[in-house]
Amino acid sequence: MKEVTILGLGYIGLPTAAMFASHGTKVRGVDVNESICNTINEGKIHIEEPYLEQIVKQSVLSGMLNASTKVEECENYIIAVPTPITKDKKADLSYVISAAESIFPVLKKDSLVILESTVSPKCTDQVLVPILEKSGLEAGKDFYVAHCPERVLPGQIIHELEHNNRIIGGFTEESAIRARELYSIFVKGEMYITDSITAELCKLMENTYRDVNIALANELAVICENLGLNAWEVVSYANKHPRVNIHQPGPGVGGHCLAVDPWFVVEAAPMIARIIQLSRKTNDSMPEYVAKKIADIVPEESKIVILGCTYKPNVDDMRESPIIELIDILKSKYEVEIVDPFIEQYNKNIYEASNNADLVVLGVNHRHFKTINFDVLSKVVDRKILFDTRNFFSREKVIESGFRYILLGDGNTI
Ligand code: SAJ
């Protein structure tokens, strides 16, 4: 029976552990946080992800998965720890380094070590390998190393782990082949083999592509506001072209991927990655831009209701949320009320929260907000103004109920 040790039992590590265990691989999950290990060993989970809890429970019950704070000798290791960003926009590799430091003392001949964490280019070869070689073994000869970045979308991780295509970057070709063999236990998507540095940059560029494209849409939104045009209309018609796919404008880009990964590319080539830097700055400037628009709409000390504060719709994750940044800017001048059905603290009745409000701002297009009854809402708010930053509501419905409708990126309404 194959065995694998997975270091880091978070959004990626735990679902990956569950997939291996439920496909007949003996999994040892390792996390520095003892309470996470205890939760998993009870067959429970500490994160929100559809279908995950039942797979973890079954795997623990069948003895295929157990969690511990200690790394032991094993034939395969997968590192899935976080790589946050430092204040000066550099990759913080400290968790990767400490995971590698915990492996090398028990590393045995012919083992395979896979790095799944998103890292800056050359990290696998220049940071991970030298630490593992402290074992006295030589990478590519005595043991194998590969970088296989994850690509899954929160909310559909279990499905995507199985069906997405994967890029497998080997320190040597033999390393990549070994890694592909391991993943083939549960991966049904294509697995493409390349070198480790190409795989690192490939992962970074996937998210950078999206970030740059969103920056383009945000720049277009500002252009359209100045020209008295509707950017949403421009995007939708431009996208009728078979080779065009402009993304959606909005109040900014959040989460731990798009708002972070492009900086790792900038770190590798600061003087060259100009479009990438500018795009990051463009997207980062959107909360401030939206706040300025709000200042033009209502006077100071008005009551503003913000609908949604997570980093994107229908998730409970507030990491790097541009709406949180917007709220921080607004709080100094306005009375701010937050409503978000995904965050316990803000899971309030919209109509009660909007009592005597001057402005309602749609920050995140959660599905729950589709059912807002504007006729009821218009009875409780004082100044009936709705600012939609996502082109989510039906303009006609909002206007019919007596509201003034303002749409980000639409120069006719701003
Ligand atoms: N956003 C826009 N306009 C758009 C699309 C998104 O403003 O047209 C904003 C969202 O509101 C959100 C942010 O961008 O604030 C990021 O959302 P997202 O859904 O684009 O991405 P993530 O961060 O949830 O997940 C991405 C995915 N990458 C790609 O689609 C290329 C996912 O597959 C990766 O696994 C993940 O990053 C990761 O871990 O790197």
XYZ file of C-alpha atoms and ligand atoms in Angstrom:
454
model
C 0.000 0.000 0.000
C 1.285 3.457 -0.932
C 1.796 5.978 1.832
C 1.985 9.769 1.792
C 2.692 12.450 4.375
C 1.003 15.798 3.773
C 2.424 18.824 5.564
C -0.066 21.652 6.129
C -3.711 20.662 6.660
C -5.434 23.781 5.339
C -7.599 24.552 2.296
C -5.367 22.517 -0.013
C -3.559 20.014 2.226
C -6.636 18.586 3.966
C -8.734 17.987 0.810
C -5.665 16.459 -0.871
C -5.125 14.197 2.155
C -8.807 13.204 2.036
C -8.595 12.373 -1.690
C -5.535 10.145 -1.276
C -6.987 8.402 1.786
C -10.335 7.725 0.123
C -8.475 6.203 -2.853
C -6.613 3.588 -0.807
C -3.446 5.477 0.184
C -2.336 5.549 3.809
C -2.103 9.236 4.709
C -0.380 10.928 7.589
C -1.427 14.556 7.822
C 0.980 16.865 9.625
C 0.154 20.289 10.997
C 1.957 22.482 13.534
C -1.419 23.307 15.098
C -2.304 20.543 17.566
C -5.968 21.483 17.794
C -6.362 21.077 14.009
C -4.843 17.576 14.317
C -7.233 16.718 17.155
C -10.245 17.936 15.163
C -9.253 15.805 12.150
C -8.564 12.730 14.305
C -12.146 13.068 15.591
C -13.312 12.894 11.960
C -14.189 16.585 11.874
C -12.849 19.540 9.883
C -11.881 23.116 10.719
C -12.608 24.711 7.313
C -15.739 25.166 5.192
C -15.719 23.070 2.027
C -18.572 21.048 0.513
C -18.258 17.208 0.789
C -14.933 17.416 2.663
C -16.196 16.514 6.136
C -17.777 13.223 5.099
C -14.645 12.100 3.219
C -12.415 13.009 6.185
C -14.752 11.202 8.592
C -14.797 8.006 6.511
C -11.027 8.128 5.996
C -10.328 8.529 9.703
C -12.794 5.742 10.594
C -11.236 3.360 8.073
C -7.778 4.103 9.505
C -6.479 5.541 6.205
C -6.013 9.080 7.558
C -4.538 10.325 10.784
C -3.108 13.672 11.786
C -0.087 14.493 13.898
C 2.274 17.358 14.655
C 5.293 15.157 13.958
C 6.848 14.188 10.616
C 7.964 10.567 10.338
C 9.770 8.483 7.734
C 7.603 8.042 4.618
C 7.975 7.257 0.897
C 6.128 10.388 -0.318
C 5.787 13.888 1.108
C 3.579 16.739 -0.097
C 4.175 20.245 1.252
C 0.995 22.357 1.196
C 1.782 25.161 3.624
C 0.899 28.859 3.137
C 3.210 31.327 1.412
C 1.984 34.735 2.567
C 3.327 38.042 1.339
C 5.580 40.279 3.421
C 4.896 44.010 3.951
C 7.335 44.858 1.153
C 5.517 42.508 -1.280
C 7.955 39.586 -1.205
C 7.131 35.878 -0.848
C 7.375 34.771 2.785
C 8.874 31.285 2.440
C 9.280 30.661 6.167
C 6.570 27.950 6.322
C 8.044 26.140 3.304
C 11.474 26.322 4.905
C 10.304 24.937 8.237
C 8.353 22.147 6.504
C 11.525 21.173 4.593
C 13.566 21.375 7.809
C 11.175 18.895 9.410
C 11.505 16.431 6.514
C 15.255 16.176 5.970
C 16.114 14.442 9.283
C 13.783 11.526 8.361
C 14.288 11.583 4.578
C 15.209 8.157 3.233
C 16.578 6.981 -0.107
C 14.134 6.901 -3.061
C 11.561 9.148 -1.349
C 9.628 11.777 -3.274
C 9.059 15.328 -1.984
C 6.411 17.433 -3.751
C 5.966 21.155 -3.157
C 2.372 22.289 -3.814
C 2.547 25.715 -2.168
C 2.646 28.668 -4.572
C 6.216 29.975 -4.518
C 8.485 32.489 -6.186
C 10.434 31.233 -9.233
C 13.431 28.960 -8.457
C 12.267 28.269 -4.876
C 12.039 24.496 -5.460
C 15.607 24.205 -6.753
C 17.290 26.922 -4.721
C 15.468 26.858 -1.384
C 13.787 23.450 -0.978
C 16.445 21.154 -2.487
C 19.437 22.514 -0.473
C 17.511 21.976 2.798
C 16.504 18.415 1.853
C 20.098 17.651 0.848
C 21.159 18.328 4.450
C 20.055 14.697 4.817
C 23.256 13.721 3.033
C 21.246 12.435 0.064
C 21.435 13.958 -3.413
C 18.276 15.323 -5.110
C 17.443 13.713 -8.443
C 19.741 10.779 -7.676
C 18.977 9.503 -4.163
C 15.546 11.083 -3.797
C 13.044 12.918 -6.006
C 11.668 16.466 -5.914
C 8.829 18.120 -7.862
C 6.697 21.255 -7.823
C 3.019 20.571 -8.550
C 0.993 23.722 -7.922
C -2.667 23.437 -6.942
C -5.320 25.083 -9.117
C -8.564 24.491 -7.279
C -11.359 26.964 -6.636
C -12.705 27.246 -3.063
C -16.232 25.853 -2.944
C -15.528 23.175 -5.546
C -12.198 21.821 -4.340
C -13.142 18.128 -4.225
C -14.420 18.107 -7.802
C -11.536 20.188 -9.148
C -8.842 18.143 -7.360
C -10.037 15.136 -9.298
C -10.849 16.700 -12.662
C -8.511 19.667 -13.205
C -5.459 19.284 -15.419
C -2.179 19.543 -13.512
C 1.278 20.869 -14.270
C 4.026 18.700 -12.807
C 7.454 20.310 -12.638
C 10.272 17.928 -11.835
C 13.693 18.770 -10.441
C 14.613 15.983 -12.862
C 12.439 14.163 -15.382
C 12.405 11.053 -13.227
C 11.115 13.212 -10.344
C 8.211 14.463 -12.487
C 7.344 10.935 -13.606
C 7.298 9.755 -9.979
C 5.041 12.672 -8.988
C 2.648 11.984 -11.866
C 2.436 8.361 -10.795
C 1.483 9.421 -7.282
C -1.218 11.891 -8.372
C -2.676 9.383 -10.812
C -4.130 7.663 -7.734
C -7.026 10.155 -7.849
C -6.417 12.744 -10.610
C -8.496 12.201 -13.750
C -7.381 15.396 -15.555
C -4.355 15.547 -17.869
C -0.979 15.796 -16.160
C 1.661 17.724 -18.077
C 5.309 17.216 -17.269
C 7.853 20.044 -17.278
C 10.712 21.361 -15.126
C 10.151 22.815 -11.661
C 10.853 26.487 -12.533
C 8.454 26.451 -15.497
C 5.758 24.971 -13.231
C 6.374 27.678 -10.604
C 6.057 30.499 -13.127
C 3.104 28.835 -14.829
C 1.100 28.862 -11.577
C 1.986 32.497 -10.925
C 1.077 33.551 -14.451
C -2.350 31.879 -14.319
C -3.389 34.210 -11.512
C -1.421 37.134 -12.944
C -3.306 36.767 -16.232
C -6.588 37.153 -14.356
C -5.334 40.051 -12.259
C -4.038 41.989 -15.293
C -7.261 41.336 -17.188
C -9.348 42.600 -14.244
C -7.128 45.710 -14.043
C -7.897 46.345 -17.689
C -11.611 46.105 -16.939
C -11.218 48.454 -13.950
C -9.325 50.974 -16.073
C -12.086 50.722 -18.664
C -14.667 51.405 -15.920
C -12.929 54.681 -15.053
C -12.580 55.604 -18.751
C -16.293 54.961 -19.306
C -17.304 57.042 -16.296
C -15.362 59.926 -17.839
C -16.806 59.404 -21.313
C -20.383 58.958 -20.115
C -20.471 55.336 -21.270
C -21.314 51.996 -19.675
C -18.233 49.749 -19.247
C -20.372 46.669 -18.565
C -21.997 47.092 -21.929
C -18.632 47.594 -23.640
C -17.245 44.428 -21.975
C -20.264 42.339 -22.864
C -20.259 43.376 -26.518
C -16.458 43.125 -26.856
C -16.693 39.584 -25.461
C -18.974 38.588 -28.325
C -15.741 38.501 -30.343
C -14.569 34.873 -30.504
C -11.072 35.690 -29.219
C -11.832 38.341 -26.572
C -12.580 37.743 -22.883
C -12.360 40.969 -20.880
C -13.051 40.284 -17.185
C -15.479 42.180 -14.941
C -14.726 45.524 -13.295
C -15.414 45.858 -9.582
C -14.377 47.416 -6.279
C -10.997 45.622 -6.267
C -9.375 42.202 -6.223
C -9.065 40.116 -3.072
C -8.267 36.630 -1.832
C -4.934 34.991 -1.219
C -4.109 34.268 -4.848
C -4.751 37.039 -7.383
C -3.866 39.814 -4.961
C -0.629 38.059 -3.945
C 0.860 35.857 -6.679
C 1.642 38.627 -9.221
C 3.983 40.171 -6.628
C 6.074 36.965 -6.686
C 6.650 37.524 -10.413
C 7.536 41.165 -9.750
C 9.999 39.980 -7.094
C 11.746 37.804 -9.697
C 11.976 40.586 -12.324
C 11.207 43.969 -10.715
C 12.473 46.160 -13.566
C 10.761 44.139 -16.291
C 7.371 43.182 -14.834
C 5.876 46.651 -15.405
C 2.399 45.723 -16.651
C 2.059 43.279 -13.780
C 2.996 45.910 -11.166
C 0.748 48.541 -12.678
C -2.170 46.101 -12.755
C -1.686 45.237 -9.096
C -1.646 48.933 -8.234
C -4.708 49.607 -10.420
C -6.707 46.878 -8.684
C -5.438 47.938 -5.259
C -6.597 51.504 -5.925
C -10.232 50.515 -6.501
C -11.468 50.651 -2.856
C -10.133 54.218 -2.595
C -11.765 55.052 -5.944
C -15.123 53.694 -4.779
C -14.783 55.649 -1.505
C -14.247 58.866 -3.508
C -17.387 58.128 -5.537
C -19.311 57.657 -2.293
C -18.017 61.009 -1.033
C -19.544 62.597 -4.149
C -22.893 60.896 -3.514
C -23.578 61.463 0.215
C -22.273 63.980 2.764
C -20.128 63.021 5.753
C -21.831 61.356 8.718
C -24.419 59.735 6.460
C -25.441 56.174 7.232
C -24.106 53.712 4.668
C -25.138 50.060 4.452
C -22.566 47.781 2.819
C -23.920 44.528 1.389
C -21.187 41.865 1.422
C -17.646 42.060 2.786
C -15.971 38.780 1.756
C -13.354 38.732 -1.012
C -15.760 37.303 -3.578
C -19.361 36.047 -3.806
C -20.699 33.036 -1.935
C -17.609 32.311 0.170
C -16.974 32.944 3.879
C -13.406 34.172 3.298
C -12.479 37.801 4.010
C -8.739 37.538 3.254
C -7.474 40.613 1.368
C -11.096 41.636 0.745
C -11.246 45.007 -1.037
C -14.580 45.655 0.692
C -12.932 45.441 4.109
C -10.492 48.079 2.883
C -13.367 50.210 1.609
C -15.113 49.886 4.977
C -11.939 50.966 6.793
C -11.761 54.105 4.644
C -15.457 54.903 5.106
C -15.570 54.322 8.857
C -13.726 57.523 9.690
C -16.375 59.700 8.021
C -19.628 57.764 7.959
C -21.819 55.507 10.042
C -21.245 52.118 8.397
C -23.517 49.098 8.761
C -22.320 45.774 7.271
C -24.603 42.935 6.141
C -23.076 39.636 5.014
C -24.918 36.306 5.273
C -21.601 34.389 5.141
C -20.053 36.132 8.161
C -21.714 35.335 11.495
C -21.064 38.763 12.981
C -22.719 40.527 10.014
C -25.478 38.039 9.282
C -28.245 40.581 9.904
C -31.674 41.366 8.544
C -31.063 43.710 5.587
C -34.209 45.735 6.141
C -33.535 46.292 9.852
C -29.883 47.158 9.189
C -30.941 49.663 6.489
C -33.297 51.588 8.739
C -32.729 55.331 8.173
C -29.824 54.691 5.829
C -28.746 57.281 3.233
C -26.946 54.948 0.857
C -26.915 51.197 0.179
C -23.730 49.889 -1.465
C -23.554 46.440 -3.030
C -19.978 45.333 -2.310
C -20.188 41.582 -2.983
C -22.734 39.894 -5.227
C -23.750 37.047 -2.865
C -26.669 35.007 -4.233
C -28.761 35.918 -1.146
C -28.956 39.552 -2.283
C -30.858 38.598 -5.451
C -33.994 38.251 -3.359
C -33.912 41.747 -1.867
C -37.341 43.332 -2.087
C -36.616 46.917 -3.127
C -40.180 48.024 -2.456
C -39.716 47.001 1.185
C -36.186 48.431 1.317
C -37.329 51.774 -0.050
C -39.743 52.121 2.884
C -36.976 51.950 5.500
C -34.136 53.949 3.937
C -34.195 57.756 4.101
C -32.278 58.875 1.037
C -33.045 56.188 -1.531
C -29.716 55.676 -3.286
C -28.251 52.338 -4.317
C -24.629 52.079 -5.490
C -24.052 48.766 -7.298
C -20.325 48.000 -7.720
C -20.974 44.641 -9.463
C -23.727 45.235 -12.034
C -25.794 42.757 -10.060
C -29.238 44.281 -9.654
C -31.882 44.943 -12.255
C -31.685 48.686 -12.910
C -35.387 48.821 -13.801
C -36.534 47.073 -10.600
C -34.393 49.314 -8.414
C -35.576 52.501 -10.124
C -39.235 51.405 -10.101
C -39.117 51.121 -6.323
C -38.106 54.775 -6.042
C -34.346 54.356 -5.695
C -31.682 56.288 -7.564
C -29.458 53.617 -9.154
C -25.726 54.247 -9.499
C -23.562 51.681 -11.240
C -19.759 51.593 -10.950
C -18.291 52.003 -14.434
C -21.457 53.491 -15.937
C -20.900 57.162 -16.734
C -24.618 57.666 -17.331
C -25.433 56.984 -13.699
C -22.404 58.402 -11.864
N -12.700 39.479 -9.704
C -13.040 40.658 -10.388
N -13.428 40.581 -11.703
C -13.511 39.378 -12.342
C -13.168 38.182 -11.652
C -12.775 38.268 -10.331
O -12.968 41.775 -9.834
O -13.869 39.382 -13.531
C -12.224 39.530 -8.301
C -13.122 38.758 -7.322
O -14.184 39.573 -6.875
C -12.114 38.432 -6.218
C -10.786 38.246 -6.964
O -10.986 38.843 -8.252
O -11.962 39.520 -5.330
C -10.293 36.818 -7.093
O -11.341 35.935 -7.452
P -11.206 34.696 -8.465
O -12.481 33.954 -8.441
O -10.695 35.166 -9.761
O -10.025 33.815 -7.888
P -9.606 33.047 -6.539
O -8.549 33.883 -5.885
O -10.761 32.626 -5.692
O -8.965 31.690 -7.145
C -7.894 31.754 -8.090
C -8.183 30.771 -9.226
N -7.273 31.058 -10.331
C -7.691 31.213 -11.599
O -8.854 31.104 -11.923
C -6.638 31.478 -12.619
C -8.016 29.335 -8.719
O -8.158 28.400 -9.781
C -6.654 29.144 -8.056
O -6.514 27.837 -7.509
C -6.549 30.123 -6.921
O -6.674 31.458 -7.464
C -5.201 29.927 -6.229
O -5.147 29.235 -5.194
O -4.169 30.375 -6.762
